[in-house]
Each structure stands twice: as C-alpha cells, then as structure tokens.
Short mmCIF file of C-alpha atoms and ligand atoms in Angstrom, two decimals:
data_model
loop_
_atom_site.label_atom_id
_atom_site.label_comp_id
_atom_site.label_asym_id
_atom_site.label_seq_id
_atom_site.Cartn_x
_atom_site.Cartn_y
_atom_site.Cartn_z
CA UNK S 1 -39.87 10.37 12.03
CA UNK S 2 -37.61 9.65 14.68
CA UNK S 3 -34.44 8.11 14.00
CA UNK S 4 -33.91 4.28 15.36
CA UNK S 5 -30.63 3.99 16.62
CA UNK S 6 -27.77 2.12 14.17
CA UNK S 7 -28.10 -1.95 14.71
CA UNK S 8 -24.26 -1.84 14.63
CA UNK S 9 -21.30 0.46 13.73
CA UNK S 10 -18.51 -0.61 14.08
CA UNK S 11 -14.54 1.03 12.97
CA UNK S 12 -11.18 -0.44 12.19
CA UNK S 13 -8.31 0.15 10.41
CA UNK S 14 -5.81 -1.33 7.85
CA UNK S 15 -2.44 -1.43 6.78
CA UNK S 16 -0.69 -0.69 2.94
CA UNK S 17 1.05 -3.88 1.95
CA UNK S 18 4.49 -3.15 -0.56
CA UNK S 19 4.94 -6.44 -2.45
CA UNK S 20 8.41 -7.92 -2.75
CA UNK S 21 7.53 -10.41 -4.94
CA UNK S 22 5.01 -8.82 -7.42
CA UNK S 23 1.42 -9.35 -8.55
CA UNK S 24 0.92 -9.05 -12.25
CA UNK S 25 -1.70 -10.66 -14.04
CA UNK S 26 -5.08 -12.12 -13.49
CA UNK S 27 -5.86 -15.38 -15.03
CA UNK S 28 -9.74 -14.39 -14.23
CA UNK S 29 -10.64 -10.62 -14.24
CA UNK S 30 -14.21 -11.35 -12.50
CA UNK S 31 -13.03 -13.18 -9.72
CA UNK S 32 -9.49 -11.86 -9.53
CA UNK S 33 -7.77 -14.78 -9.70
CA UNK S 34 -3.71 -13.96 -10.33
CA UNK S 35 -1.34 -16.27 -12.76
CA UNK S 36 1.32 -15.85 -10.04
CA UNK S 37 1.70 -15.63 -6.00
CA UNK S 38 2.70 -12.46 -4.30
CA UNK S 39 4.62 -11.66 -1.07
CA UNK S 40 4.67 -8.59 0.93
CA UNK S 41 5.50 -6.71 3.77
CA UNK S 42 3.03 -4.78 5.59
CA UNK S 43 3.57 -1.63 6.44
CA UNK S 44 2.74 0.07 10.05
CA UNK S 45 -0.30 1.84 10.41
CA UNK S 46 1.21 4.33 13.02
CA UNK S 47 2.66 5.93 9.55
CA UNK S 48 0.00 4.40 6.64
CA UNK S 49 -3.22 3.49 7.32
CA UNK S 50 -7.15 3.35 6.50
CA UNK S 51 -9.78 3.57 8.68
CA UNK S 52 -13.42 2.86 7.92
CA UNK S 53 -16.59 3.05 9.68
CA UNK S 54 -19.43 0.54 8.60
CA UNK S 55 -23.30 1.20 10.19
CA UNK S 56 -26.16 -0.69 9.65
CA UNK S 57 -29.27 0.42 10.37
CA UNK S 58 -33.02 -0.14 9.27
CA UNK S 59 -33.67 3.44 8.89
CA UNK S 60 -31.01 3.52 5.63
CA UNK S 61 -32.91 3.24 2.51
CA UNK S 62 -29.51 2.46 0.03
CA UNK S 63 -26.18 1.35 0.75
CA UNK S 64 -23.93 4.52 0.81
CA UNK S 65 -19.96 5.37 0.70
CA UNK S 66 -17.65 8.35 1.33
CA UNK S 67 -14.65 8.31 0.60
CA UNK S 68 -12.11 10.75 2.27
CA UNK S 69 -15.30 12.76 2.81
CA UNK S 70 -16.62 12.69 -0.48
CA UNK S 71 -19.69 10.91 -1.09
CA UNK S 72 -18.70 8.35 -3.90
CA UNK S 73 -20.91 5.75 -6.40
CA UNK S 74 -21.68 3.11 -4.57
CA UNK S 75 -22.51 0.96 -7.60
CA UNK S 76 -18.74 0.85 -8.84
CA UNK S 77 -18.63 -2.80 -9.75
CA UNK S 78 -15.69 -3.61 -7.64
CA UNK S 79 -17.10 -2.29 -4.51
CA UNK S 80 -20.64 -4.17 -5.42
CA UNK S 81 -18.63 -7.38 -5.61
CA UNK S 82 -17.18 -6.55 -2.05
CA UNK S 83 -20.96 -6.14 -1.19
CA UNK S 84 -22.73 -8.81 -3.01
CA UNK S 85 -20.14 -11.13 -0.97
CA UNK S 86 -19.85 -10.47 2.56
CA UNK S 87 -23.42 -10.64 2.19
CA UNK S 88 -23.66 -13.96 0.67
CA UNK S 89 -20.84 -14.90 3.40
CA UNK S 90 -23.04 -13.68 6.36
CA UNK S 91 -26.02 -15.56 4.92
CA UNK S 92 -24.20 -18.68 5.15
CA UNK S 93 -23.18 -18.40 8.47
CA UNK S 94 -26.77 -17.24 9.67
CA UNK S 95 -28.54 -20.14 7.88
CA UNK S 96 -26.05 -22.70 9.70
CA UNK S 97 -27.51 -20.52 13.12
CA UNK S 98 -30.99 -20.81 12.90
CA UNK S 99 -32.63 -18.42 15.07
CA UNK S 100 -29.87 -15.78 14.71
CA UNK S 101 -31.24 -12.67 16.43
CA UNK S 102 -29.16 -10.40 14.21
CA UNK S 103 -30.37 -12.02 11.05
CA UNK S 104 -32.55 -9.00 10.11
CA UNK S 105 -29.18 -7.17 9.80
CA UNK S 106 -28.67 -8.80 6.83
CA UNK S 107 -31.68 -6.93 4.94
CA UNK S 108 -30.35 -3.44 6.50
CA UNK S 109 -28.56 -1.22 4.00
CA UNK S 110 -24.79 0.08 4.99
CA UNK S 111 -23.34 3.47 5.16
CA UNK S 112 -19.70 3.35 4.91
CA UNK S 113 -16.60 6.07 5.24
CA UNK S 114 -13.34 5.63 4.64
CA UNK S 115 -9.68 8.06 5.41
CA UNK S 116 -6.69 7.58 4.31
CA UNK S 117 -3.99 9.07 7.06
CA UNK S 118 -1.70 9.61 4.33
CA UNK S 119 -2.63 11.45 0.50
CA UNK S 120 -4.65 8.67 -1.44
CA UNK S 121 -2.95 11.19 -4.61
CA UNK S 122 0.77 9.88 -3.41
CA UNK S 123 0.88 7.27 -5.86
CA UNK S 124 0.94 4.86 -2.53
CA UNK S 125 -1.12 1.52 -2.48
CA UNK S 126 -4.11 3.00 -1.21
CA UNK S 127 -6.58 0.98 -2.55
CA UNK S 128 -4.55 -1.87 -0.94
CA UNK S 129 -4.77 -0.79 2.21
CA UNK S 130 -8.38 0.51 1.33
CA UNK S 131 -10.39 -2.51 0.11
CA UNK S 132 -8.98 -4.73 3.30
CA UNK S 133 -10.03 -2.48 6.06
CA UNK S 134 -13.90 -2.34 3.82
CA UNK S 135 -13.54 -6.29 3.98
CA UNK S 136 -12.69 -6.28 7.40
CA UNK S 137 -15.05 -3.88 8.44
CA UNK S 138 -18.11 -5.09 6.75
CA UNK S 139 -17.08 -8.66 8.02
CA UNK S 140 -17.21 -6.98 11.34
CA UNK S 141 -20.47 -5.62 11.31
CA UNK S 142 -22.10 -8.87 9.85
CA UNK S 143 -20.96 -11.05 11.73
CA UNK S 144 -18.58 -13.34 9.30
CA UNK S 145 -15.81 -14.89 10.97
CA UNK S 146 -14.45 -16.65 7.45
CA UNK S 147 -11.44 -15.82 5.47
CA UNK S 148 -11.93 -12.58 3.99
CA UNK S 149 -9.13 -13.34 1.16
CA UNK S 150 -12.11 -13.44 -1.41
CA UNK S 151 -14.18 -10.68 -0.18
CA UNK S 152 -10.80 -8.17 -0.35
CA UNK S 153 -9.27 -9.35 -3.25
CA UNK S 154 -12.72 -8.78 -5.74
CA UNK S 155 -11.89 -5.30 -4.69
CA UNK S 156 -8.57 -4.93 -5.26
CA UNK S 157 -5.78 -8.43 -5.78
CA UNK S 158 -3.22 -7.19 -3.27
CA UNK S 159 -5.90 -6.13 -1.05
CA UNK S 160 -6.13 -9.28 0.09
CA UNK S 161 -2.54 -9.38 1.59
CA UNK S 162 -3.79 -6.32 3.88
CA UNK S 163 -5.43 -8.65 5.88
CA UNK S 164 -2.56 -9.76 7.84
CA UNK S 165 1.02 -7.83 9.49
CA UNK S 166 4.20 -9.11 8.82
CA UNK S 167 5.03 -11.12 5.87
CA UNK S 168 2.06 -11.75 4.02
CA UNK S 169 1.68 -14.31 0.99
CA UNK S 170 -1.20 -14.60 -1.43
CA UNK S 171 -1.22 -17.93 -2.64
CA UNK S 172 -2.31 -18.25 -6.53
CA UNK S 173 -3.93 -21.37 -6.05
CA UNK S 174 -5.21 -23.82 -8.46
CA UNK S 175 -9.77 -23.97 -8.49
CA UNK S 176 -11.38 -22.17 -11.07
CA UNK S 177 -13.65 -20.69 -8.58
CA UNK S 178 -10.65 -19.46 -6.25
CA UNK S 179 -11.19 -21.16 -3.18
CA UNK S 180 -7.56 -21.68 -2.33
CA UNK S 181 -6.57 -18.11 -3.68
CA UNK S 182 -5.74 -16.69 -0.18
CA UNK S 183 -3.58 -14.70 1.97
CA UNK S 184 -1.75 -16.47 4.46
CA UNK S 185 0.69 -15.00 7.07
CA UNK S 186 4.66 -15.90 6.84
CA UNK S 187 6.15 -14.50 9.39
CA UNK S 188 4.43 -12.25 12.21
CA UNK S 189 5.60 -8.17 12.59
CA UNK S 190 7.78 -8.88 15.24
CA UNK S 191 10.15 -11.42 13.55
CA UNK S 192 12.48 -9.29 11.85
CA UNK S 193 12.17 -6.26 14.17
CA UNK S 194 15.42 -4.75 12.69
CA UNK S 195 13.81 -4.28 9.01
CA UNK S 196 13.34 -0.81 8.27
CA UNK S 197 11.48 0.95 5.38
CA UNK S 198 11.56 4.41 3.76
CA UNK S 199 9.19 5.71 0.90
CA UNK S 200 11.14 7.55 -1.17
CA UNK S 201 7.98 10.06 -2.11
CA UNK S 202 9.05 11.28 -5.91
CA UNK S 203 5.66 12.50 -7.60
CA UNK S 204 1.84 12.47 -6.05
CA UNK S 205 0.29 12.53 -9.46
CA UNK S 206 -2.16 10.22 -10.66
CA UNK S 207 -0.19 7.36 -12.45
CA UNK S 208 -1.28 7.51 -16.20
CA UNK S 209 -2.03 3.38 -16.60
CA UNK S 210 -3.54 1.97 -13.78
CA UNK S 211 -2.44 -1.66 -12.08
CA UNK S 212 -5.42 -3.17 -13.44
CA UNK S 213 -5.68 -2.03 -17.08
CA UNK S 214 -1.64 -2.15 -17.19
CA UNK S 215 -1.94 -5.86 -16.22
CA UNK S 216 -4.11 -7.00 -18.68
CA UNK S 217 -2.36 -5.22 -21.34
CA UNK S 218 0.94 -7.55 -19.83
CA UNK S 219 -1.42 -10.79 -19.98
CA UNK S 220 -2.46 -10.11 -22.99
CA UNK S 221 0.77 -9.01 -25.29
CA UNK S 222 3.64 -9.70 -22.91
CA UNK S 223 5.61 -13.29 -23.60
CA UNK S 224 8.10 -12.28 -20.24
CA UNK S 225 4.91 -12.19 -18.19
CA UNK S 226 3.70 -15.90 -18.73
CA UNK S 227 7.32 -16.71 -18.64
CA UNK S 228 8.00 -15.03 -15.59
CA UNK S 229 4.30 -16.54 -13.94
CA UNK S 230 5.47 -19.86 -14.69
CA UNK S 231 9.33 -20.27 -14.73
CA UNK S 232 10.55 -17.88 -12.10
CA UNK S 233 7.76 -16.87 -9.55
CA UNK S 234 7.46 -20.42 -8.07
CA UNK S 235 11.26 -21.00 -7.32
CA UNK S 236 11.24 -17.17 -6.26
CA UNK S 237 8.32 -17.67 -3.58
CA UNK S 238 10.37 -20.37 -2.08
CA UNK S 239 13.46 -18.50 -1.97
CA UNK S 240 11.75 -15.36 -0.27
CA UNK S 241 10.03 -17.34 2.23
CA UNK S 242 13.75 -19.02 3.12
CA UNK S 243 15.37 -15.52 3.41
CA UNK S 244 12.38 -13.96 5.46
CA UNK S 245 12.04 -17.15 8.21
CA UNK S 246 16.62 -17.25 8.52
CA UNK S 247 16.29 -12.86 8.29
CA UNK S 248 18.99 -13.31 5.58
CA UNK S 249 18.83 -9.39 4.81
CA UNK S 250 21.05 -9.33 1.60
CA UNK S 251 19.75 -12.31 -0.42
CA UNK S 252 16.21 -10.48 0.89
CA UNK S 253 17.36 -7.33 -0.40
CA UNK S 254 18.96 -8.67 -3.75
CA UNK S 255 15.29 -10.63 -4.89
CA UNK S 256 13.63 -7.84 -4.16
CA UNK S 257 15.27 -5.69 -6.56
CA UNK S 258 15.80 -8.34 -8.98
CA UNK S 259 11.56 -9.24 -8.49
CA UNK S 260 11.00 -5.18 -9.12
CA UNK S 261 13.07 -5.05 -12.75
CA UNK S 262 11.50 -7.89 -13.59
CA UNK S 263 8.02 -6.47 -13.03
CA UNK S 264 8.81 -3.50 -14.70
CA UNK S 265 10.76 -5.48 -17.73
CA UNK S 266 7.53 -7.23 -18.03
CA UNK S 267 5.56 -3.55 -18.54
CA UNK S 268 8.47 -2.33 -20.82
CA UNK S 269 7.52 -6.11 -22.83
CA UNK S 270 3.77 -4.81 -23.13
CA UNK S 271 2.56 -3.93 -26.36
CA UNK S 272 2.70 -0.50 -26.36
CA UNK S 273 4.92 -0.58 -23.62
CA UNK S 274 3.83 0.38 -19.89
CA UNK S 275 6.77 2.74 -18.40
CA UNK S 276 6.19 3.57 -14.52
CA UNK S 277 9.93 4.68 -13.68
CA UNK S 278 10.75 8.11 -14.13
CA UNK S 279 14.78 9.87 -13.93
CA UNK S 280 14.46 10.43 -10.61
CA UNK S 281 13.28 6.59 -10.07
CA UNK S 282 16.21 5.56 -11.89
CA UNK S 283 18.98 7.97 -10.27
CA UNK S 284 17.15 6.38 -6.82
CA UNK S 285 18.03 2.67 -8.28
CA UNK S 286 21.49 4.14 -9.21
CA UNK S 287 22.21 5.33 -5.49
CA UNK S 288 21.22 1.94 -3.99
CA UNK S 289 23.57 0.19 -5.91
CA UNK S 290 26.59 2.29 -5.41
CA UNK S 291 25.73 2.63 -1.90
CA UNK S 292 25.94 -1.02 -1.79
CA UNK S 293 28.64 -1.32 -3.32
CA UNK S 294 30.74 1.32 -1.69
CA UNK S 295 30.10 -0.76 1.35
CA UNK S 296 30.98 -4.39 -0.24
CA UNK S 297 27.63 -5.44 0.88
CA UNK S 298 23.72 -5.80 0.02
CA UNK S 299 22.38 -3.01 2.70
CA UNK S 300 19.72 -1.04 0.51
CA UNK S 301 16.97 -2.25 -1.36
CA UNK S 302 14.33 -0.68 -3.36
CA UNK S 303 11.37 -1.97 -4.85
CA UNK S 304 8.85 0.40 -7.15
CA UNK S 305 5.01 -0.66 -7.59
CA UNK S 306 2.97 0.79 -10.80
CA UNK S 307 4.62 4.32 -10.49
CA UNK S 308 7.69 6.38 -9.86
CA UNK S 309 7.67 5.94 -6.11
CA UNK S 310 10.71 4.19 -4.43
CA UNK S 311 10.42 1.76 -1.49
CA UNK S 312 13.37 1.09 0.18
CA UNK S 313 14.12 -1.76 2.46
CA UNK S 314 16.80 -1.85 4.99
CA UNK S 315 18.25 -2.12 8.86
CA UNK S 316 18.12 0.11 11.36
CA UNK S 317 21.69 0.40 11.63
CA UNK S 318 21.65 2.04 7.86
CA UNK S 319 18.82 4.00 7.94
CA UNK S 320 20.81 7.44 9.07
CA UNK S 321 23.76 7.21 6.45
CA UNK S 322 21.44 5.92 3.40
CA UNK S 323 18.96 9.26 4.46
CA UNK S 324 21.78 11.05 4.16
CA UNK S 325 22.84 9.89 0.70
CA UNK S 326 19.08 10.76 -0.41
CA UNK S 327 19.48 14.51 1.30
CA UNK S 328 22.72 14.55 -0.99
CA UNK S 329 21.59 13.31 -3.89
CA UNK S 330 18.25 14.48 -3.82
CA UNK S 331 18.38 18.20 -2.02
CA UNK S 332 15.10 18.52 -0.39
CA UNK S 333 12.99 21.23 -1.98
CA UNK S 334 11.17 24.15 -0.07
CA UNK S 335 10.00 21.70 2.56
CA UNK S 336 13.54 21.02 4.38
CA UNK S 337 11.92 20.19 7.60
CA UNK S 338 9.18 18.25 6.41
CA UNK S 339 11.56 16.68 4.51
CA UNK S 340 11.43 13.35 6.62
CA UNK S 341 8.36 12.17 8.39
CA UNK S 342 7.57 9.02 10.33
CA UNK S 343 10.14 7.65 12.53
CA UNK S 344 12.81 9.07 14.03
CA UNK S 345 16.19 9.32 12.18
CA UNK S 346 19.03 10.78 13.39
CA UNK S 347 21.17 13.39 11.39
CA UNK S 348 23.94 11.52 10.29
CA UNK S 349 27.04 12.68 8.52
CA UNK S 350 28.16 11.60 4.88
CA UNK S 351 31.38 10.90 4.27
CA UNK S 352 33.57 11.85 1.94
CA UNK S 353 34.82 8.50 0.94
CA UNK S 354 30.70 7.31 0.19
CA UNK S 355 30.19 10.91 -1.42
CA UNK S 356 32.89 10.23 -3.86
CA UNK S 357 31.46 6.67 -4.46
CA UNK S 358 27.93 7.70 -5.06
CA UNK S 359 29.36 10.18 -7.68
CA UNK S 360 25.92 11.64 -8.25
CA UNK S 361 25.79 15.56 -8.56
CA UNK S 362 22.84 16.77 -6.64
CA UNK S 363 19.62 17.13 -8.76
CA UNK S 364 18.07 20.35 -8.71
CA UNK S 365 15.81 20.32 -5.55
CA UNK S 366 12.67 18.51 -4.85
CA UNK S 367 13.35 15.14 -7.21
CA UNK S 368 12.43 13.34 -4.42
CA UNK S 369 9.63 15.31 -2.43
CA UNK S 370 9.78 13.75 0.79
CA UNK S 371 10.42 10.18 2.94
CA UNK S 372 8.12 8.48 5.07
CA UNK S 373 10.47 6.66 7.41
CA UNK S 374 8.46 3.32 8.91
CA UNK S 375 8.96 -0.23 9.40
CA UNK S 376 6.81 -3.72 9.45
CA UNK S 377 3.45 -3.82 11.51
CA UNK S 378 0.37 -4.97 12.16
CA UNK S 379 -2.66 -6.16 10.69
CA UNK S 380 -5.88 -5.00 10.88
CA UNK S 381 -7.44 -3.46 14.05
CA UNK S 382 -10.97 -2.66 15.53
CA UNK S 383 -11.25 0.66 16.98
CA UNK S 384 -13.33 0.23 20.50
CA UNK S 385 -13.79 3.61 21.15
CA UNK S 386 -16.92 5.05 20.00
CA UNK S 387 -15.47 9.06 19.29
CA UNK S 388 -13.35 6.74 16.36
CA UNK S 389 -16.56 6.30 14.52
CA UNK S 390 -16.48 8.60 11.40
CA UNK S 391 -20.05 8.31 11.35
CA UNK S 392 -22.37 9.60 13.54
CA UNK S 393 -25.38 8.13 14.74
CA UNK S 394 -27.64 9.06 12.05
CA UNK S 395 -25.16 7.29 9.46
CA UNK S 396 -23.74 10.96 8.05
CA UNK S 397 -20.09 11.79 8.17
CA UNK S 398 -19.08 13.71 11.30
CA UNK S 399 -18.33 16.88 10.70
CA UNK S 400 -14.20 16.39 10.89
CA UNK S 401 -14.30 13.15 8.76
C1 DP6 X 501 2.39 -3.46 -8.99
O1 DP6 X 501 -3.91 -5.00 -6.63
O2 DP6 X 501 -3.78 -2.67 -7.60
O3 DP6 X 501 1.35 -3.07 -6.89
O4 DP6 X 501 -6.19 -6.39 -8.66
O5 DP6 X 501 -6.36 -4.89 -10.62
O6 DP6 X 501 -6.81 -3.98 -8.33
P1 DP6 X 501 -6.03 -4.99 -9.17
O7 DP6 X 501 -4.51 -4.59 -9.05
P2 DP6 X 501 -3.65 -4.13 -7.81
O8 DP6 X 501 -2.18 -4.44 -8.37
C2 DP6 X 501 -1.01 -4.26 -7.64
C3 DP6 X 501 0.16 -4.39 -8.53
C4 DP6 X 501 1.49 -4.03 -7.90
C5 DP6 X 501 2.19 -5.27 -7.37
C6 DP6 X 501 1.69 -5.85 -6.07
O9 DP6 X 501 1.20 -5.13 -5.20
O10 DP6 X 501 1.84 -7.09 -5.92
#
C-alpha cells in the first residue's frame, strides 16, 4: 500500500531550565501540583537543548516515541498524560471551530523523536528541557494555541518553566485542579545580558534517587520541607524577582546559594536521608566562597539540582579568573582541551594572592570532568526547515537521528 503523505510534521526545540529557587514537593502527584513556586533561569540552546519531531499521519496505526534513537514505551504514564492532554486541549479548540478542516488530525496517531545535544547520562535536567519541547511540539502539530503549563508539567514539574527564556517562574497556585499552576515569564533573555553560567560537569552517572521519588520521600517525612514551602519560599519568590528586575548580582547570587542548602538540608531532613552532594560538590561550594571572599564581594554562585553537578552563576567580567580557580583546583583529567566547551573563555592567569586564598591543594585529576560555559537564552523554537525533521516521511527515524 502506498504511503499517504504525513498530515503534519512539524520540529522545534527547547531549552534546560536550572532553578534558583527550587521545586520540591508535590501537593498532588497525579496532576503535579507543587507545595511551593519555583524560579529559574533558562539556559541557551546554542549549548543545551532538545529537539523533537512530532508527525501525524493516518497511515500510523499507534502512537510511537524514540528517544535519542531508541525506540521507547510509549505507554509510560507520564508521557500518556502529556498525550491524553494536548489531545483533550485540541478537542476543545476544534469544537469551539466547527468545521475545522484539520479536525480528522485529531484521530491520527503520532510518531515522535526526541535528541538531546548534550548526554541525557550528565546528570543535567534533561527531562526538563525534554518534556517542554514534547509539549510544545505536539501543541504545534495540533493546533493548540493555550498555555501549555499543564500539558509540560504532567510530564515533568519544572518542565513547565522550559516553556519560556529568561527568568521563568512557576507559580504554585491555589485550585485543586491546577488551573493557575503556570509558568509565567519574569524577565526576557536579554535583560541581564551580563549573567554568565558554567556547569561544573563532576559525574555523568545515573543519580541513585530520582527528583520524583526523592520528593515524596521529603513530603512525606521531612518537617524543613513544609516549613520551608510555607515560611520561606513566599518571601524568597519576592525577593528573587526584586534582585532579577534591579540585576542586583550579589543579593542574586547569595539566595541562590542559600535556596540550594536549603534544598539539599531538606533531603539530608528525609527519612532515610536523600544525599545528592558528593566531595567534589562540596570542595566546588568551598571554592565559591573563598573566591568570594578573597575578593570582598558576592561574584560566584553555585546552585546543585538532585545530583553532584555544580551550576555556577556569574558576570562576564569573572568568568576567566573563576575558570581558572576550577583548572587549579580541579586539574582537568586526560581531556585538557576538551576541558571547557561552550563559549569562549579566555586563558586567564591566577594569582598568587587568590591561590593562597583559595588554599585548596589540587585534587587528583578529573574531580570535575569538564565545564560547559553558557549564559541565559531563549525559549522554545520551531525549526522551518524541513532537513531538521528527525523523521522522515514515512514517520521512521532518519538514518542520523
Ligand atoms: C531539584 O521536575 O524532575 O531540579 O516533577 O517529579 O518530574 P518531577 O520532578 P522534577 O524535579 C526537579 C527538582 C529540582 C529543582 C527544580 O528544578 O526546581
């Protein structure tokens, strides 16, 4: 039988997000509701990104999904939810068009594929970054112009502050059927154009609790968590917001490292405790806060999600000596050249004065495997060109993706 050609197909891609003020804790696991708001920064895609490929057509017989080229179970509840609700979001839409010629989409099955330009194994919010390009892809080729908040975040919570570049916050909200539990943008990419960010790369293993189990373990045994969710978050939000809109770099840089300890307080307050920092994460928080204070001034920040990983926030004008404090402290491994990718930096020398301040001896090499030097971008994007498309016309991966 000959093939009919693909109603739609359509690519885009999406940024990770790196929270400043962290998620922790739903308050409804089905519709993945949080018991606090979240704020992050997005990170540009020219360094992190996904891109997906969605294709309808009425020659597909099941929905399908690969995932960095490997077919993967497309029942997964979390990816069914994402399903199950565009769907019900394009229905809505069509039903207030009567008459909609592309109605008939909505009984087509989809064949989706998904890459991650960086290694989903780096312990870096993939699924993030992952889940908001799916929403934003699927919205794409259905049609549904609504706020995708819902249909991202039933994948994955922080998800849903992929959606948007910049300064992103998701807003808890206050229905039971989370209505108002959206992303909303704070500040567009170019507002703070100085802001610089490094990952600080120290293990690509699989993280041995994930976010969502670790969370509920919080919710469930942790008394810092509800405190935290209801006496500091809200006056914290506020505070963030204040420092992003008046660029106030070191009260941004000081919440963000207060936000992180808390967060990870608040695992070490689990019952059996939830431990995501390793040496080298800790030697990392050590350097930041000598380098800061060697200088009399907040200039580094670091921030560290549900592993060992380090994010660190600062300006442009710092990025050169604080690399060099990591090549000192840190000796890269085998991979001296590949030590740094991303952006630019410049070889900059480390003085002896900051050397004696930092008073770390070197570790032995490879603590810290590598940097990904970037800075604050954009939201999602759709991909006109057709050669993007990681699926051919018949709805199979192309050979390369
Ligand atoms: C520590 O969004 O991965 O990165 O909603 O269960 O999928 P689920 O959790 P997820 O949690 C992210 C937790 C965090 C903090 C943050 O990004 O805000």
């Amino acid at each position: 039988m000959a093939s009919e050609q693909p109603l739609a197909a359509v690519t885009c891609t999406a940024p990770v997000n790196i929270a400043v003020i962290k998620y922790w804790g739903k308050r409804d696991e089905e519709l993945v509701l949080p018991i606090n708001s979240s704020l992050s920064v997005t990170l540009h895609q020219d360094q992190l990104k996904t891109t997906t490929t969605a294709v309808i057509s009425k020659d597909f017989t099941e929905d399908r999904i690969w995932l960095n080229s490997r077919e993967e179970d497309v029942g997964q509840p979390r990816l069914q939810a994402c399903l199950r609700e565009i769907r019900r979001l394009a229905r809505k839409r069509r039903n207030a068009w009567d008459g909609d010629p592309l109605s008939s989409s909505l009984s087509c099955k989809v064949h989706v594929a998904s890459v991650n330009n960086f290694p989903t194994a780096a312990g870096l919010a993939s699924s993030a970054a992952g889940y908001a390009c799916l929403a934003y892809t699927l919205a794409r080729v259905y049609g549904v112009e609504s706020d995708l908040s819902e249909v991202a975040r039933r994948g994955s919570g922080s998800a849903c502050r992929s959606l948007y570049g910049g300064f992103v916050e998701w807003q808890m909200g206050e229905q039971t059927d989370g209505k108002d539990s959206v992303a909303r943008q704070v500040a567009p990419e170019s507002h703070w154009p100085e802001l610089r960010v490094l990952i600080l790369v120290v293990s690509a293993e699989k993280k041995l609790t994930g976010s969502t189990v670790g969370m509920r373990a919080s919710v469930e045994t942790s008394p810092l968590l509800r405190f935290r969710a209801e006496a500091v978050v809200p006056a914290r939000m506020a505070e963030m917001t204040r420092c992003i809109r008046e660029r106030d770099f070191p009260g941004f840089a000081q919440l963000t490292m207060k936000d992180s300890n808390q967060f990870h307080a608040t695992c070490l307050d689990t019952f059996p405790p939830i431990s995501y920092l390793n040496a080298v994460s800790w030697r990392i928080i050590h350097l930041v806060h000598r380098f800061n204070a060697h200088h009399g001034d907040t200039k580094v920040a670091y921030t560290f999600d549900a592993g060992p990983n380090a994010v660190i926030f600062t300006l442009d004008d710092t990025v050169a000596e604080f690399v060099a404090a990591v090549r000192h402290s840190f000796p890269p491994g085998s991979n001296g050249d590949a030590f740094l990718k991303g952006l630019q930096v410049r070889p900059a020398p480390l003085s002896a004065e900051l050397q004696a301040a930092l008073a770390m001896e070197p570790t032995t090499p490879g603590g810290v495997k590598y940097i990904i030097a970037t800075q604050v971008g954009p939201g999602p994007q759709i991909l006109d060109d057709p050669s993007a498309h990681l699926l051919g016309p018949d709805g199979l991966p192309k050979p390369a993706a």
